[in-house]
Coordinates of C-alpha atoms in Angstrom, one line a residue:
Chain A
M4 CA -29.7 -48.3 -65.6
I5 CA -28.7 -49.7 -62.2
K6 CA -25.1 -49.1 -63.1
K7 CA -25.8 -45.6 -64.0
L8 CA -27.6 -44.9 -60.7
V9 CA -24.7 -46.4 -58.7
S10 CA -22.0 -44.5 -60.6
T11 CA -24.0 -41.3 -60.3
T12 CA -24.5 -41.8 -56.6
L13 CA -20.8 -42.4 -56.2
L14 CA -20.2 -39.3 -58.3
G15 CA -22.1 -37.3 -55.7
V16 CA -20.0 -38.8 -52.9
V17 CA -16.8 -37.9 -54.7
V18 CA -17.9 -34.3 -55.4
M19 CA -19.0 -33.9 -51.7
I20 CA -15.6 -35.1 -50.5
G21 CA -13.8 -32.9 -52.9
F22 CA -15.6 -29.8 -51.7
S23 CA -15.6 -30.6 -48.0
S24 CA -12.9 -29.4 -45.6
Q25 CA -10.0 -31.7 -45.1
K26 CA -7.2 -31.8 -42.6
A27 CA -4.1 -30.3 -44.2
H28 CA -0.5 -30.2 -43.0
A29 CA 0.4 -26.6 -41.9
L30 CA 3.1 -24.8 -39.9
A31 CA 2.4 -24.2 -36.2
L32 CA 3.5 -20.7 -35.0
P33 CA 3.9 -20.3 -31.2
A34 CA 1.8 -17.2 -30.4
I35 CA 4.5 -15.5 -28.4
L36 CA 5.2 -12.4 -30.5
N37 CA 3.8 -9.0 -29.7
F38 CA 2.9 -7.4 -33.0
L39 CA 1.6 -4.3 -31.2
P40 CA 4.4 -3.4 -28.7
T41 CA 4.3 -0.4 -26.4
V42 CA 0.7 0.4 -27.3
E43 CA -0.5 -0.4 -23.7
V44 CA -0.7 3.3 -23.1
A45 CA -3.7 3.3 -25.4
L46 CA -5.6 1.0 -23.0
P47 CA -8.1 2.5 -20.5
K48 CA -6.2 3.9 -17.5
S49 CA -8.9 2.8 -15.1
E50 CA -8.6 -0.1 -12.7
A51 CA -10.2 -1.2 -9.4
G52 CA -8.2 -2.4 -6.5
P53 CA -8.9 -5.2 -4.0
D54 CA -10.6 -2.5 -1.9
G55 CA -13.2 -2.1 -4.6
N56 CA -12.2 1.5 -5.3
N57 CA -11.5 2.5 -8.9
R58 CA -8.5 4.5 -9.8
F59 CA -8.3 6.3 -13.1
L60 CA -6.6 9.2 -14.9
W61 CA -7.8 12.5 -16.3
D62 CA -5.6 13.4 -19.2
Y63 CA -5.5 17.1 -20.0
F64 CA -5.0 18.4 -23.5
S65 CA -4.7 21.9 -24.9
T66 CA -7.7 23.0 -26.9
S67 CA -6.1 26.0 -28.6
G68 CA -3.1 26.4 -30.8
P69 CA -1.2 23.3 -32.0
G70 CA -2.6 21.4 -29.1
G71 CA -0.7 19.1 -26.8
Y72 CA -0.7 17.0 -23.7
L73 CA -0.8 19.1 -20.5
G74 CA -0.6 16.5 -17.8
S75 CA -2.7 14.0 -15.9
A76 CA -4.5 13.7 -12.6
L77 CA -5.4 10.6 -10.6
W78 CA -8.9 10.2 -9.1
I79 CA -10.1 7.5 -6.7
L80 CA -13.7 6.5 -6.7
D81 CA -15.6 4.3 -4.3
P82 CA -17.8 1.5 -5.7
A83 CA -20.7 3.9 -5.8
G84 CA -18.8 6.3 -7.9
N85 CA -18.1 8.9 -5.2
V86 CA -14.8 10.6 -5.4
I87 CA -12.9 9.7 -2.2
G88 CA -9.5 10.9 -3.1
T89 CA -7.2 12.4 -5.7
G90 CA -3.5 12.1 -6.4
D91 CA -1.7 14.8 -4.5
T92 CA 0.8 15.4 -7.4
M93 CA -0.2 15.8 -11.0
V94 CA 1.7 14.0 -13.7
P95 CA 3.5 16.7 -15.7
A96 CA 3.4 17.3 -19.4
T97 CA 7.0 16.2 -19.9
V98 CA 5.8 12.6 -19.9
G99 CA 4.3 13.3 -23.3
G100 CA 1.2 12.3 -25.2
I101 CA -0.6 12.5 -28.4
A102 CA -3.3 15.1 -29.0
G103 CA -5.1 14.7 -32.3
A104 CA -7.6 12.2 -33.7
I105 CA -6.7 10.1 -30.7
A106 CA -5.7 11.5 -27.4
I107 CA -3.4 9.4 -25.3
S108 CA -0.9 10.1 -22.5
F109 CA 2.2 7.9 -22.6
T110 CA 1.2 6.5 -19.2
Q111 CA 0.2 3.0 -18.0
L112 CA -1.8 2.5 -14.8
H113 CA -1.9 -0.5 -12.5
V114 CA -3.5 -1.0 -9.1
N115 CA -1.4 -3.2 -6.9
A116 CA -2.5 -6.0 -4.5
D117 CA -1.8 -3.6 -1.6
N118 CA -4.2 -1.0 -3.1
T119 CA -1.3 1.3 -4.1
T120 CA -1.4 2.6 -7.7
T121 CA 1.6 2.6 -9.9
L122 CA 1.9 4.8 -13.0
A123 CA 4.5 3.8 -15.6
F124 CA 5.7 6.4 -18.0
Q125 CA 7.3 5.8 -21.4
F126 CA 9.1 8.8 -22.7
G127 CA 8.3 8.7 -26.4
G128 CA 5.2 7.3 -27.9
G129 CA 6.9 4.4 -29.6
P130 CA 6.8 3.5 -33.3
L131 CA 3.1 2.6 -33.4
L132 CA 1.8 5.8 -31.8
G133 CA 4.3 8.4 -33.0
G134 CA 4.6 11.4 -30.9
G135 CA 8.4 11.1 -30.8
G136 CA 9.2 7.7 -32.2
Q137 CA 11.5 5.6 -30.0
I138 CA 11.0 5.2 -26.3
S139 CA 14.2 6.2 -24.7
A140 CA 13.4 6.1 -21.0
F141 CA 10.8 5.0 -18.5
G142 CA 9.8 6.1 -15.0
T143 CA 7.3 5.2 -12.3
W144 CA 5.2 6.9 -9.7
T145 CA 3.4 5.2 -6.9
Y146 CA 0.4 6.6 -4.9
N147 CA -1.0 5.0 -1.8
A148 CA -4.7 4.2 -1.4
Q149 CA -5.5 7.7 -0.4
G150 CA -3.7 9.3 -3.3
K151 CA -0.5 10.3 -1.6
L152 CA 2.6 10.0 -3.7
I153 CA 4.8 7.5 -1.8
A154 CA 7.5 6.6 -4.3
F155 CA 9.0 7.6 -7.7
S156 CA 11.8 6.3 -9.9
G157 CA 13.5 7.4 -13.2
P158 CA 13.4 8.5 -15.8
T159 CA 15.9 5.9 -16.7
G160 CA 17.2 4.6 -20.0
F161 CA 20.4 3.6 -21.8
S162 CA 22.7 5.7 -23.9
T163 CA 20.9 6.7 -27.0
G164 CA 22.3 6.8 -30.5
L165 CA 21.8 4.3 -33.3
N166 CA 25.2 2.5 -32.9
K167 CA 25.4 2.0 -29.2
G168 CA 22.1 3.0 -27.7
L169 CA 19.1 1.0 -26.6
Q170 CA 15.4 1.7 -27.0
I171 CA 12.5 0.3 -25.0
A172 CA 11.0 -2.3 -27.3
D173 CA 8.2 -3.3 -25.0
M174 CA 6.9 -2.3 -21.6
K175 CA 3.9 -3.7 -19.7
F176 CA 2.6 -4.7 -16.3
Q177 CA 2.6 -8.3 -15.4
G178 CA 0.8 -8.6 -12.1
D179 CA 2.3 -5.9 -9.8
H180 CA 5.6 -5.9 -11.8
L181 CA 6.6 -3.7 -14.7
V182 CA 8.5 -5.7 -17.4
V183 CA 10.7 -3.5 -19.6
T184 CA 12.4 -4.9 -22.7
F185 CA 15.4 -3.1 -24.2
Q186 CA 16.9 -3.8 -27.7
P187 CA 19.3 -1.8 -29.9
A188 CA 18.0 1.5 -31.1
N189 CA 18.8 0.8 -34.7
Q190 CA 16.5 -2.3 -35.0
P191 CA 12.9 -2.0 -36.1
I192 CA 10.1 -2.9 -33.8
G193 CA 6.4 -3.0 -34.4
T194 CA 6.7 -3.4 -38.1
G195 CA 4.2 -6.3 -38.2
T196 CA 6.8 -8.6 -39.7
I197 CA 8.9 -11.2 -38.0
T198 CA 12.6 -10.1 -38.1
L199 CA 15.0 -12.8 -37.0
G200 CA 18.4 -12.3 -35.6
Q201 CA 17.5 -9.2 -33.6
G202 CA 19.1 -8.3 -30.3
P203 CA 20.9 -8.4 -27.9
Y204 CA 18.0 -8.1 -25.5
T205 CA 18.0 -6.9 -21.9
V206 CA 14.9 -7.3 -19.8
W207 CA 14.3 -5.6 -16.5
V208 CA 11.6 -6.3 -13.9
I209 CA 10.5 -3.4 -11.7
D210 CA 8.5 -3.8 -8.5
H211 CA 5.5 -1.5 -7.7
F212 CA 7.8 1.0 -5.8
G213 CA 10.2 1.3 -8.7
N214 CA 12.9 -1.0 -7.5
V215 CA 14.7 -3.0 -10.2
V216 CA 14.2 -6.6 -8.9
S217 CA 15.3 -8.7 -11.8
T218 CA 17.7 -8.1 -14.8
V219 CA 18.6 -10.5 -17.6
G220 CA 20.8 -9.7 -20.5
P221 CA 22.2 -8.9 -22.8
Q222 CA 21.2 -12.1 -24.6
G223 CA 21.6 -12.6 -28.3
P224 CA 21.4 -11.9 -31.1
Y225 CA 21.1 -15.5 -32.3
T226 CA 20.8 -16.4 -36.0
G227 CA 17.3 -17.4 -36.8
Y228 CA 15.9 -16.4 -33.4
V229 CA 13.7 -13.5 -32.2
L230 CA 12.6 -12.9 -28.7
G231 CA 8.9 -13.2 -28.0
S232 CA 7.3 -13.0 -24.6
V233 CA 8.9 -12.8 -21.2
T234 CA 7.0 -14.2 -18.2
L235 CA 7.8 -14.2 -14.5
S236 CA 7.9 -16.8 -11.8
G237 CA 9.1 -17.3 -8.3
S238 CA 9.2 -14.7 -5.6
D239 CA 7.9 -11.2 -6.0
S240 CA 11.0 -9.7 -4.6
A241 CA 13.4 -11.6 -7.0
P242 CA 11.4 -13.1 -9.8
N243 CA 12.8 -15.5 -12.4
Q244 CA 12.3 -14.7 -16.0
L245 CA 11.1 -17.2 -18.6
W246 CA 12.2 -16.1 -22.1
H247 CA 10.3 -17.4 -25.1
W248 CA 12.2 -17.3 -28.4
L249 CA 10.7 -18.0 -31.8
S250 CA 13.1 -19.7 -34.2
V251 CA 12.9 -21.0 -37.8
T252 CA 14.6 -24.3 -38.1
G253 CA 15.0 -27.1 -40.6
T254 CA 15.0 -26.8 -44.4
G255 CA 12.7 -27.8 -47.2
A256 CA 9.7 -29.9 -46.1
K257 CA 11.1 -30.0 -42.5
Q258 CA 11.2 -26.2 -42.1
G259 CA 9.0 -24.8 -39.5
F260 CA 8.7 -22.6 -36.4
A261 CA 10.1 -23.8 -33.1
L262 CA 9.7 -22.5 -29.6
S263 CA 12.9 -22.2 -27.5
V264 CA 12.4 -21.5 -23.8
Q265 CA 15.1 -20.3 -21.4
E266 CA 14.7 -19.6 -17.7
F267 CA 17.0 -17.2 -15.9
N268 CA 17.1 -16.2 -12.2
S269 CA 16.8 -12.6 -11.1
S270 CA 20.5 -12.0 -11.5
G271 CA 20.5 -13.2 -15.1
A272 CA 22.1 -16.6 -14.6
A273 CA 20.6 -19.3 -16.9
L274 CA 18.7 -22.1 -15.2
S275 CA 17.3 -24.2 -18.0
G276 CA 16.6 -24.3 -21.7
V277 CA 14.4 -26.5 -23.9
V278 CA 13.2 -26.5 -27.5
Y279 CA 9.8 -27.6 -28.9
G280 CA 9.3 -28.2 -32.6
P281 CA 9.3 -27.5 -35.4
F282 CA 5.9 -29.0 -36.0
N283 CA 4.7 -29.6 -39.5
Chain B
M2 CA -47.0 -38.6 -69.3
I3 CA -43.3 -38.0 -68.4
P4 CA -40.9 -38.8 -71.3
A5 CA -38.5 -41.8 -70.7
S6 CA -35.4 -39.6 -71.2
F7 CA -36.7 -37.1 -68.6
R8 CA -37.3 -39.9 -66.2
T9 CA -33.8 -41.1 -66.6
V10 CA -32.4 -37.6 -65.9
L11 CA -34.6 -37.3 -62.8
S12 CA -33.4 -40.7 -61.6
L13 CA -29.7 -39.8 -62.1
A14 CA -30.2 -36.4 -60.4
A15 CA -31.9 -38.1 -57.4
A16 CA -29.1 -40.6 -57.1
F17 CA -26.5 -37.8 -57.2
L18 CA -28.4 -36.0 -54.5
V19 CA -28.6 -39.1 -52.4
G20 CA -24.9 -39.5 -52.6
V21 CA -24.3 -35.9 -51.5
L22 CA -26.8 -36.1 -48.6
V23 CA -25.4 -39.3 -47.3
T24 CA -21.8 -38.0 -47.4
W25 CA -22.8 -34.7 -45.8
G26 CA -24.7 -36.5 -43.1
L27 CA -21.7 -38.6 -42.3
F28 CA -19.4 -35.5 -42.0
E29 CA -22.0 -33.8 -39.8
R30 CA -22.2 -36.8 -37.5
F31 CA -18.4 -37.2 -37.0
S32 CA -17.3 -33.6 -37.1
T33 CA -16.9 -31.4 -34.0
K34 CA -18.6 -28.1 -33.9
P35 CA -17.8 -25.3 -31.4
A36 CA -20.4 -24.7 -28.8
E37 CA -22.6 -21.8 -29.7
A38 CA -22.5 -19.1 -27.0
S39 CA -25.7 -17.5 -25.9
V40 CA -25.5 -13.8 -26.1
S41 CA -27.3 -11.6 -23.6
L42 CA -29.0 -8.7 -25.2
T43 CA -29.8 -7.0 -21.9
S44 CA -28.3 -3.5 -22.0
P45 CA -26.8 -2.0 -18.9
A46 CA -29.1 0.2 -16.8
P47 CA -28.3 3.8 -17.2
Q48 CA -26.2 5.2 -14.3
V49 CA -26.8 8.5 -12.5
V50 CA -24.3 11.1 -13.8
A51 CA -22.1 12.3 -11.0
S52 CA -22.5 16.0 -10.2
T53 CA -18.8 16.4 -9.6
S54 CA -16.8 17.4 -12.6
P55 CA -13.1 18.0 -13.1
T56 CA -11.7 21.5 -13.5
P57 CA -9.4 21.3 -16.6
P58 CA -6.4 23.6 -16.4
D59 CA -6.1 26.9 -18.2
E60 CA -3.8 27.2 -21.2
S61 CA -1.1 28.5 -18.9
F62 CA -1.4 25.3 -17.1
V63 CA 1.2 24.7 -14.4
A64 CA 1.9 21.2 -13.2
E65 CA 0.9 22.0 -9.7
V66 CA -2.7 22.8 -10.5
K67 CA -5.0 20.0 -9.6
P68 CA -8.6 19.3 -10.6
S69 CA -11.0 20.3 -8.0
P70 CA -13.6 17.6 -7.5
T71 CA -16.3 17.9 -4.8
P72 CA -15.9 14.7 -2.8
S73 CA -19.1 13.4 -1.6
A74 CA -17.5 11.0 0.8
S75 CA -14.2 11.4 2.6
A76 CA -11.4 9.0 2.0
S77 CA -10.4 6.8 4.8
P78 CA -7.6 8.5 6.9
E79 CA -4.1 7.4 6.3
S80 CA -2.8 4.9 8.8
E81 CA 0.9 4.5 9.5
V82 CA 2.5 1.3 10.0
N83 CA 6.0 1.3 11.5
D84 CA 5.9 5.1 11.2
F85 CA 5.8 4.9 7.4
P86 CA 3.0 6.5 5.4
S87 CA 0.2 4.2 4.4
G88 CA 1.3 1.9 1.6
V89 CA 5.1 2.1 2.4
T90 CA 6.7 -1.1 3.7
Q91 CA 10.2 -1.9 4.9
S92 CA 10.6 -4.1 1.8
A93 CA 10.4 -1.1 -0.4
L94 CA 13.6 0.1 1.0
N95 CA 15.5 -3.2 0.7
Y96 CA 16.5 -3.0 -2.9
N97 CA 19.0 -5.5 -4.4
K98 CA 22.3 -3.6 -4.2
E99 CA 24.1 -6.3 -6.4
L100 CA 21.7 -5.6 -9.2
Y101 CA 22.2 -1.9 -9.0
K102 CA 26.0 -2.4 -9.1
K103 CA 25.6 -4.0 -12.5
Y104 CA 24.5 -0.6 -13.9
P105 CA 26.7 2.2 -12.7
G106 CA 24.6 5.3 -12.2
L107 CA 21.3 3.5 -11.7
Q108 CA 19.5 5.1 -8.8
P109 CA 17.1 3.3 -6.5
P110 CA 13.6 4.8 -6.2
V111 CA 12.8 7.6 -3.8
I112 CA 10.5 6.2 -1.1
N113 CA 8.5 8.4 1.2
I114 CA 9.3 7.2 4.7
D115 CA 8.5 10.3 6.6
G116 CA 5.2 11.4 5.2
R117 CA 6.5 14.5 3.5
D118 CA 5.1 15.9 0.3
L119 CA 7.1 14.2 -2.5
G120 CA 5.5 16.2 -5.2
Q121 CA 8.2 18.8 -5.9
E122 CA 11.0 16.3 -5.8
A123 CA 9.2 14.0 -8.2
L124 CA 8.4 16.8 -10.6
Q125 CA 12.0 18.0 -10.5
R126 CA 13.2 14.6 -11.4
M127 CA 10.6 14.0 -14.0
Q128 CA 11.2 17.3 -15.7
G129 CA 14.9 16.9 -15.8
P130 CA 17.0 14.9 -18.2
P131 CA 16.8 11.1 -17.8
T132 CA 19.5 9.0 -16.3
L133 CA 21.2 7.4 -19.2
L134 CA 23.2 4.3 -18.4
T135 CA 25.9 2.7 -20.4
N136 CA 24.6 0.1 -22.9
P137 CA 25.6 -3.2 -21.3
G138 CA 25.8 -5.0 -24.6
G139 CA 28.2 -2.7 -26.4
V140 CA 27.9 -2.6 -30.2
P141 CA 25.5 -5.4 -31.3
L142 CA 26.5 -8.0 -33.9
A143 CA 25.3 -7.1 -37.4
P144 CA 22.3 -9.4 -38.4
A145 CA 24.3 -10.8 -41.3
T146 CA 27.1 -12.0 -38.9
P147 CA 26.5 -15.6 -38.0
A148 CA 25.8 -15.9 -34.4
P149 CA 26.1 -19.0 -32.2
S150 CA 22.9 -20.8 -31.2
P151 CA 21.8 -20.7 -27.6
A152 CA 23.2 -24.2 -27.3
Q153 CA 26.7 -22.9 -27.7
R154 CA 26.6 -19.9 -25.4
S155 CA 24.9 -18.4 -22.4
L156 CA 23.2 -21.6 -21.2
A157 CA 24.8 -23.9 -18.6
L158 CA 22.4 -26.8 -19.6
P159 CA 22.1 -28.6 -22.8
F160 CA 19.7 -27.1 -25.3
P161 CA 18.2 -30.3 -26.9
F162 CA 16.8 -30.1 -30.4
L163 CA 13.8 -32.3 -31.2
N164 CA 13.0 -33.9 -34.5
G165 CA 10.0 -32.5 -36.3
S166 CA 6.7 -34.2 -35.6
A167 CA 4.7 -35.6 -38.6
S168 CA 1.4 -34.8 -36.8
A169 CA -0.7 -31.9 -38.1
T170 CA -1.5 -31.1 -34.4
P171 CA 1.4 -29.8 -32.4
T172 CA 2.1 -32.2 -29.6
P173 CA 4.6 -30.7 -27.2
S174 CA 7.2 -33.2 -26.1
N175 CA 10.4 -32.7 -24.2
Q176 CA 13.4 -34.8 -23.2

């Protein structure tokens, strides 16, 4: 009887261990890929500056006929919600937008450290938002704290066409800079799958007046690699770029994801490179 | 009176339960749980709706038409520094000419240095065709074409490859 009790107790122990969670070996994926590129235009276009005032956009859409984007207007509110200024120039309809179940203008808004407001336009909704497919060009407008238009740039892009053209694969503000990533127009983006060997990539960094202050590329394509994120460092007037690549290395049980990191100066010269992984 | 066979079954079931409880207790003691965050259920106080409202454009909307809010407070007057409109600095004009030379046809931004109304110029540029530059990379390599690794091109410094770690937890290490 004692033996039966002991063995049954141990049976309970074994069953519990069997059903409990255990550490298991797994692949580690560096979370540097953007599975939702160019959708920043769908974010709220409302931001407060260091002065506490909020800048936001009114997007106008047609309510009759086939519908469509008609343009945007900038408003400036004080912290109490009082309108204290408006943009002196409205964004025209040529920027483009989506009018339907969702209504989005193809514009990103950022308030800079000096209380100016920069609007970045992507001409084409991008693959995830439709409205024209690929993004062929970008432009910027900058208003001062009172809503006066003080600078504009673009629209600028690269020669279009599937065999020798470039599309804008990603475009977003990092701090007061706009980071624009170009890749060949015949390569898929935003498909939700990791496609290795894409490129070559070219990345531009634009300051809040629309000046191009850093350019790197073309880089790649590299077998087994895909470009993930690009971050900035160094001076605001000539920032360095840190490129994060995802690669698949090794074979069999040693196969895994690795992170390759390259640093370039603002003129595109390589400064350093290092690889981490794969970890399994 | 409880039959002997039933008592045996009860004893074995109790022993089994003891084993499960002891093992579960050990796992609870030595496992790490995430801290539970306290959630505030206070809803924001309702805000007074502003009396101003935008004036949306008519269907024959022209880009120059602006919404007409009724400002309840005046914006602070523009101040000029170095005779530039507020917000414009000398650094805005000092663009990197070497960078622009890399892309023939690339134009620097238009900066308002004299306080004029930039609206018409900006609209004309925006509504015109984009400036299309020559693709700096030419025709890209087909994905099926083997391409050299970054260790073999583009980098001036060695591109060390590390052996895979046997640890289940990624532990970054570099040389």
